[in-house]
Amino acid sequence: MELNNFPLVSIIIPIYNAEPFLQDTLECAINQVYKKIELILIDDHSTDKSWSIAYKYQSLHSNIILKRNKGKGAAAARNYGFQLSKGEFIQYLDADDVISPEKIASQIDFIKQNEITSRALIGCYWQRFSNSIDYKIGPINPCLNKLSYSEEEWLLSRTEMPPITWLVHRTLISETSGWNESLTRNDDGDFFYRIISKTDQVVIIPKVLSFYRNHNLPSLSKSGNQAHLYSWYISALTYKNIVTEKYGIKGREASDKFFYYLYFKMLLRDENIAQLCKKELYNKKANHEIGDRFVQKLSYYISLKNAKRIRFMINRLRGLPPF
């Protein structure tokens, strides 16, 4: 490969207490088939051996930059990494996830062969795993009926895609205000809503090239932390502002689906945030998909809150998580 004819790709890795996983992540980055890369490691003041592991790799590889960011969070680490980066393209990679050796090469080859513009966002299929990528969990994502989308189609569908799947031209990142450092949950959704709003095309390469490690960590369904729940609300406001301004009625319908889902999730957990979500609905009488058919059907006869309360009691009797 004649590297002079290919763009530099910056792989930005925020690190915080990732000792059990960090070596696998660094190995997958270093061993990319595509060789014109730089690795930017931002340690968020880890208290385990993450810094020592990262420092060892930096001493062995001249294309690794290692910095500390002193406990400012993953979003701030990614912003700092971008400031340090020189790549034409950016690959975000969390310190516990893994990308295939062919991941970046496949996306760069596709860009060059198809004369893709700098305003396109290039993704790939992905899959969850546990412990090692030999232990895959669940289906291959996303489930799509085509591979190329307008930014409108992609934003309105709100398809789940972890940051590791994307290869992002730095022009798109420069035109946003970066990652929102105040968010503790769905900061990636908030960031990529804004990125995708700047694109002229979203392309998904039909290969599983990204692997998302499955942890038993707090999610929207599990976390009761108010800051986490409020972060979901703020990220949904970002989404609402984008889609309603750009797409009118269709945007309002998409926004309502998101806020109705959040309203359901917040009920019985944080009534104040639940009511904030409800206030953002344009059509407060509509029932949208909430991911629980039992509660959905029951809510046609009693209030959604009471339907969820019954679900809570049933789950408790069965020894299942409440929500």
Short mmCIF file of C-alpha atoms in Angstrom, two decimals:
data_model
loop_
_atom_site.label_atom_id
_atom_site.label_comp_id
_atom_site.label_asym_id
_atom_site.label_seq_id
_atom_site.Cartn_x
_atom_site.Cartn_y
_atom_site.Cartn_z
CA MET A 1 0.00 0.00 0.00
CA GLU A 2 1.46 3.35 -1.07
CA LEU A 3 0.62 5.36 2.01
CA ASN A 4 1.17 8.76 0.39
CA ASN A 5 -2.03 8.26 -1.59
CA PHE A 6 -4.14 7.46 1.44
CA PRO A 7 -5.53 9.69 4.22
CA LEU A 8 -4.32 9.60 7.80
CA VAL A 9 -6.85 8.11 10.23
CA SER A 10 -6.77 9.11 13.91
CA ILE A 11 -8.04 6.49 16.35
CA ILE A 12 -9.14 8.26 19.53
CA ILE A 13 -9.37 6.08 22.64
CA PRO A 14 -10.64 7.52 25.96
CA ILE A 15 -9.39 5.41 28.87
CA TYR A 16 -10.70 5.09 32.41
CA ASN A 17 -9.96 2.04 34.60
CA ALA A 18 -9.97 -0.27 31.58
CA GLU A 19 -7.17 -2.55 32.76
CA PRO A 20 -8.99 -5.88 32.02
CA PHE A 21 -9.79 -4.88 28.42
CA LEU A 22 -7.29 -2.28 27.30
CA GLN A 23 -4.70 -4.62 25.82
CA ASP A 24 -7.28 -6.21 23.49
CA THR A 25 -8.44 -2.77 22.37
CA LEU A 26 -4.92 -1.46 21.73
CA GLU A 27 -3.95 -4.63 19.87
CA CYS A 28 -6.94 -4.36 17.53
CA ALA A 29 -6.04 -0.74 16.79
CA ILE A 30 -2.33 -1.34 16.23
CA ASN A 31 -2.96 -4.38 14.03
CA GLN A 32 -5.20 -2.66 11.52
CA VAL A 33 -4.55 -3.72 7.94
CA TYR A 34 -4.72 -0.02 7.12
CA LYS A 35 -1.37 1.31 8.32
CA LYS A 36 -1.63 5.07 7.94
CA ILE A 37 -3.01 5.61 11.42
CA GLU A 38 -2.23 7.43 14.63
CA LEU A 39 -3.49 6.37 18.03
CA ILE A 40 -4.44 9.06 20.53
CA LEU A 41 -4.91 7.68 24.03
CA ILE A 42 -6.49 9.99 26.61
CA ASP A 43 -6.38 8.63 30.15
CA ASP A 44 -9.12 10.07 32.36
CA HIS A 45 -7.11 9.78 35.59
CA SER A 46 -7.38 5.98 35.92
CA THR A 47 -6.68 4.47 39.32
CA ASP A 48 -5.83 0.98 38.06
CA LYS A 49 -2.98 -0.08 35.74
CA SER A 50 -4.48 1.42 32.58
CA TRP A 51 -1.86 4.18 32.39
CA SER A 52 1.00 1.68 32.73
CA ILE A 53 -0.44 -0.49 29.95
CA ALA A 54 -0.93 2.51 27.66
CA TYR A 55 2.55 3.85 28.46
CA LYS A 56 4.10 0.50 27.55
CA TYR A 57 2.40 0.54 24.16
CA GLN A 58 3.44 4.14 23.55
CA SER A 59 7.07 3.21 24.21
CA LEU A 60 6.85 0.51 21.53
CA HIS A 61 4.98 2.42 18.81
CA SER A 62 5.94 5.83 17.45
CA ASN A 63 2.41 6.56 16.18
CA ILE A 64 0.87 6.59 19.67
CA ILE A 65 0.17 9.81 21.57
CA LEU A 66 -0.63 9.39 25.27
CA LYS A 67 -2.05 12.17 27.45
CA ARG A 68 -3.87 12.55 30.77
CA ASN A 69 -7.11 14.48 31.09
CA LYS A 70 -7.58 14.34 34.90
CA GLY A 71 -11.07 13.07 35.53
CA LYS A 72 -13.07 15.15 33.07
CA GLY A 73 -15.06 12.26 31.58
CA ALA A 74 -15.13 10.30 28.32
CA ALA A 75 -16.73 13.09 26.26
CA ALA A 76 -14.04 15.55 27.33
CA ALA A 77 -11.37 12.95 26.57
CA ARG A 78 -12.73 12.52 23.03
CA ASN A 79 -12.79 16.30 22.52
CA TYR A 80 -9.19 16.56 23.76
CA GLY A 81 -8.18 13.68 21.51
CA PHE A 82 -9.72 15.42 18.52
CA GLN A 83 -7.79 18.61 19.32
CA LEU A 84 -4.56 16.60 19.25
CA SER A 85 -5.45 14.61 16.15
CA LYS A 86 -4.14 15.24 12.65
CA GLY A 87 -6.14 12.65 10.75
CA GLU A 88 -8.46 13.42 7.87
CA PHE A 89 -10.74 10.75 9.30
CA ILE A 90 -11.57 9.97 12.93
CA GLN A 91 -12.23 6.54 14.41
CA TYR A 92 -13.67 6.64 17.94
CA LEU A 93 -12.85 3.51 19.91
CA ASP A 94 -13.76 2.94 23.55
CA ALA A 95 -11.15 1.20 25.71
CA ASP A 96 -13.22 -1.98 26.12
CA ASP A 97 -14.42 -2.44 22.53
CA VAL A 98 -12.81 -4.11 19.52
CA ILE A 99 -12.72 -3.45 15.79
CA SER A 100 -11.85 -5.98 13.10
CA PRO A 101 -8.33 -5.71 11.57
CA GLU A 102 -10.03 -4.89 8.24
CA LYS A 103 -12.38 -2.25 9.66
CA ILE A 104 -10.66 0.97 8.64
CA ALA A 105 -9.22 -0.50 5.41
CA SER A 106 -12.69 -1.61 4.29
CA GLN A 107 -14.16 1.82 4.90
CA ILE A 108 -11.30 3.75 3.27
CA ASP A 109 -11.38 1.41 0.25
CA PHE A 110 -15.11 1.98 -0.10
CA ILE A 111 -14.65 5.75 0.07
CA LYS A 112 -11.94 5.76 -2.60
CA GLN A 113 -13.63 3.29 -4.94
CA ASN A 114 -16.99 5.07 -4.83
CA GLU A 115 -15.75 8.68 -4.76
CA ILE A 116 -17.58 9.34 -1.50
CA THR A 117 -17.52 12.98 -0.42
CA SER A 118 -16.21 14.28 2.90
CA ARG A 119 -19.80 14.95 3.93
CA ALA A 120 -20.72 11.25 3.95
CA LEU A 121 -20.72 9.16 7.11
CA ILE A 122 -19.48 5.59 6.70
CA GLY A 123 -20.61 2.87 9.10
CA CYS A 124 -20.61 -0.92 9.26
CA TYR A 125 -22.46 -3.83 10.84
CA TRP A 126 -21.73 -4.54 14.51
CA GLN A 127 -22.32 -7.17 17.15
CA ARG A 128 -22.19 -7.43 20.93
CA PHE A 129 -19.76 -9.77 22.67
CA SER A 130 -18.87 -10.90 26.18
CA ASN A 131 -15.36 -11.51 27.57
CA SER A 132 -13.85 -12.14 24.13
CA ILE A 133 -15.11 -11.70 20.57
CA ASP A 134 -15.34 -15.50 20.37
CA TYR A 135 -18.47 -15.13 22.53
CA LYS A 136 -20.93 -13.17 20.39
CA ILE A 137 -24.24 -12.06 21.92
CA GLY A 138 -27.46 -11.40 20.06
CA PRO A 139 -28.04 -10.52 16.42
CA ILE A 140 -25.91 -8.71 13.90
CA ASN A 141 -26.91 -5.04 13.82
CA PRO A 142 -28.37 -3.00 12.28
CA CYS A 143 -31.15 -4.88 10.48
CA LEU A 144 -31.46 -2.89 7.26
CA ASN A 145 -33.14 -3.29 3.89
CA LYS A 146 -30.60 -1.13 2.07
CA LEU A 147 -27.10 0.24 2.59
CA SER A 148 -27.29 3.92 1.62
CA TYR A 149 -29.50 6.51 3.32
CA SER A 150 -30.14 10.21 3.25
CA GLU A 151 -29.47 12.04 6.50
CA GLU A 152 -33.25 12.52 6.83
CA GLU A 153 -33.98 8.79 6.58
CA TRP A 154 -31.29 7.93 9.11
CA LEU A 155 -32.16 10.61 11.65
CA LEU A 156 -35.88 9.89 11.58
CA SER A 157 -35.29 6.16 12.08
CA ARG A 158 -32.86 6.74 15.00
CA THR A 159 -31.14 3.41 14.33
CA GLU A 160 -28.87 2.25 17.17
CA MET A 161 -25.20 2.46 16.17
CA PRO A 162 -22.28 2.60 18.65
CA PRO A 163 -19.54 5.17 17.89
CA ILE A 164 -17.06 2.39 16.96
CA THR A 165 -19.02 1.63 13.78
CA TRP A 166 -18.43 5.02 12.19
CA LEU A 167 -15.52 6.50 10.28
CA VAL A 168 -16.02 10.27 10.43
CA HIS A 169 -14.42 12.95 8.29
CA ARG A 170 -12.97 15.65 10.51
CA THR A 171 -14.85 18.34 8.56
CA LEU A 172 -18.13 17.04 10.01
CA ILE A 173 -16.74 17.08 13.55
CA SER A 174 -15.32 20.57 13.11
CA GLU A 175 -18.77 21.84 12.12
CA THR A 176 -20.32 20.63 15.39
CA SER A 177 -19.51 21.85 18.87
CA GLY A 178 -17.91 18.51 19.76
CA TRP A 179 -19.10 16.06 22.39
CA ASN A 180 -21.35 17.50 25.10
CA GLU A 181 -19.17 17.15 28.19
CA SER A 182 -22.07 17.72 30.59
CA LEU A 183 -23.83 14.48 29.60
CA THR A 184 -23.31 11.22 31.48
CA ARG A 185 -25.58 9.08 29.27
CA ASN A 186 -26.36 9.01 25.53
CA ASP A 187 -23.57 11.49 24.85
CA ASP A 188 -22.81 9.42 21.74
CA GLY A 189 -26.41 9.74 20.53
CA ASP A 190 -26.33 13.49 21.15
CA PHE A 191 -23.04 13.81 19.24
CA PHE A 192 -24.06 11.73 16.24
CA TYR A 193 -27.49 13.37 15.92
CA ARG A 194 -25.55 16.57 15.27
CA ILE A 195 -22.98 14.88 13.02
CA ILE A 196 -25.61 13.16 10.88
CA SER A 197 -27.52 16.42 10.50
CA LYS A 198 -24.43 17.74 8.66
CA THR A 199 -24.06 14.77 6.29
CA ASP A 200 -25.32 14.35 2.76
CA GLN A 201 -25.28 10.53 2.92
CA VAL A 202 -25.06 7.66 5.40
CA VAL A 203 -23.52 4.46 4.04
CA ILE A 204 -23.36 1.13 5.88
CA ILE A 205 -20.80 -1.45 4.75
CA PRO A 206 -22.48 -4.88 5.04
CA LYS A 207 -19.72 -6.52 7.07
CA VAL A 208 -19.45 -7.08 10.82
CA LEU A 209 -16.37 -4.96 11.52
CA SER A 210 -17.12 -3.59 15.03
CA PHE A 211 -17.66 -5.42 18.30
CA TYR A 212 -19.32 -3.82 21.32
CA ARG A 213 -18.48 -5.33 24.69
CA ASN A 214 -21.55 -6.19 26.74
CA HIS A 215 -21.33 -5.12 30.40
CA ASN A 216 -23.84 -5.31 33.21
CA LEU A 217 -23.54 -1.55 33.61
CA PRO A 218 -26.32 0.99 34.21
CA SER A 219 -28.44 1.69 31.12
CA LEU A 220 -31.57 3.75 30.66
CA SER A 221 -33.54 0.70 31.77
CA LYS A 222 -31.46 0.14 34.93
CA SER A 223 -29.95 3.36 36.16
CA GLY A 224 -31.78 5.41 38.77
CA ASN A 225 -29.12 8.10 38.88
CA GLN A 226 -30.87 11.43 38.25
CA ALA A 227 -27.90 12.87 36.33
CA HIS A 228 -27.99 9.87 33.97
CA LEU A 229 -31.73 10.16 33.43
CA TYR A 230 -31.53 13.93 32.90
CA SER A 231 -28.77 13.39 30.32
CA TRP A 232 -31.17 11.28 28.27
CA TYR A 233 -33.68 14.13 28.42
CA ILE A 234 -31.08 16.69 27.25
CA SER A 235 -29.93 14.44 24.39
CA ALA A 236 -33.56 14.05 23.32
CA LEU A 237 -33.90 17.84 23.23
CA THR A 238 -30.92 17.95 20.85
CA TYR A 239 -32.67 15.41 18.64
CA LYS A 240 -35.97 17.30 18.79
CA ASN A 241 -34.38 20.61 17.84
CA ILE A 242 -32.66 19.06 14.83
CA VAL A 243 -35.49 16.99 13.37
CA THR A 244 -38.31 19.49 13.95
CA GLU A 245 -36.35 22.30 12.33
CA LYS A 246 -35.30 20.19 9.34
CA TYR A 247 -38.29 17.93 8.69
CA GLY A 248 -41.44 19.65 9.97
CA ILE A 249 -44.35 17.27 10.66
CA LYS A 250 -42.23 14.14 10.18
CA GLY A 251 -39.68 15.56 12.60
CA ARG A 252 -42.35 16.28 15.21
CA GLU A 253 -43.62 12.70 14.91
CA ALA A 254 -40.09 11.31 15.33
CA SER A 255 -39.47 13.57 18.31
CA ASP A 256 -42.72 12.44 19.93
CA LYS A 257 -41.72 8.78 19.57
CA PHE A 258 -38.45 9.46 21.37
CA PHE A 259 -39.96 11.55 24.17
CA TYR A 260 -42.87 9.14 24.68
CA TYR A 261 -40.39 6.29 25.07
CA LEU A 262 -38.38 8.34 27.59
CA TYR A 263 -41.57 9.36 29.42
CA PHE A 264 -42.43 5.68 29.85
CA LYS A 265 -38.93 4.84 31.05
CA MET A 266 -38.90 7.67 33.60
CA LEU A 267 -42.28 6.82 35.15
CA LEU A 268 -41.96 5.48 38.73
CA ARG A 269 -38.27 6.40 38.68
CA ASP A 270 -38.10 10.19 38.37
CA GLU A 271 -41.49 11.86 38.09
CA ASN A 272 -40.00 15.32 37.50
CA ILE A 273 -38.03 14.18 34.45
CA ALA A 274 -41.00 12.10 33.29
CA GLN A 275 -43.14 15.25 33.27
CA LEU A 276 -40.42 17.20 31.46
CA CYS A 277 -40.48 14.54 28.73
CA LYS A 278 -44.29 14.62 28.57
CA LYS A 279 -44.26 18.40 28.12
CA GLU A 280 -42.08 18.02 25.01
CA LEU A 281 -44.74 15.94 23.22
CA TYR A 282 -46.54 17.68 20.37
CA ASN A 283 -49.39 15.13 20.44
CA LYS A 284 -49.97 14.20 24.06
CA LYS A 285 -52.82 11.81 23.22
CA ALA A 286 -50.88 9.51 20.87
CA ASN A 287 -49.56 6.13 22.00
CA HIS A 288 -46.14 5.22 20.62
CA GLU A 289 -44.10 2.03 20.77
CA ILE A 290 -42.48 1.55 24.20
CA GLY A 291 -40.93 -1.91 23.84
CA ASP A 292 -43.30 -3.66 26.30
CA ARG A 293 -46.38 -5.13 24.62
CA PHE A 294 -48.07 -6.04 27.90
CA VAL A 295 -47.84 -2.50 29.27
CA GLN A 296 -48.70 -1.06 25.85
CA LYS A 297 -51.98 -2.99 25.62
CA LEU A 298 -52.87 -2.42 29.26
CA SER A 299 -52.35 1.34 28.85
CA TYR A 300 -55.31 1.43 26.45
CA TYR A 301 -57.59 0.71 29.44
CA ILE A 302 -55.73 2.35 32.35
CA SER A 303 -53.09 5.04 32.53
CA LEU A 304 -49.59 4.29 31.29
CA LYS A 305 -48.25 4.95 34.79
CA ASN A 306 -50.62 2.41 36.38
CA ALA A 307 -49.88 -0.11 33.63
CA LYS A 308 -46.20 0.23 34.37
CA ARG A 309 -46.89 -0.12 38.11
CA ILE A 310 -48.56 -3.48 37.42
CA ARG A 311 -45.54 -4.54 35.36
CA PHE A 312 -43.34 -3.55 38.30
CA MET A 313 -45.34 -5.76 40.70
CA ILE A 314 -45.36 -8.73 38.31
CA ASN A 315 -41.60 -8.49 37.78
CA ARG A 316 -41.01 -8.30 41.52
CA LEU A 317 -43.09 -11.46 42.09
CA ARG A 318 -41.07 -13.22 39.39
CA GLY A 319 -37.77 -12.05 40.81
CA LEU A 320 -37.01 -10.00 37.67
CA PRO A 321 -35.57 -6.48 37.39
CA PRO A 322 -38.37 -3.97 38.11
CA PHE A 323 -38.20 -2.21 34.75
#
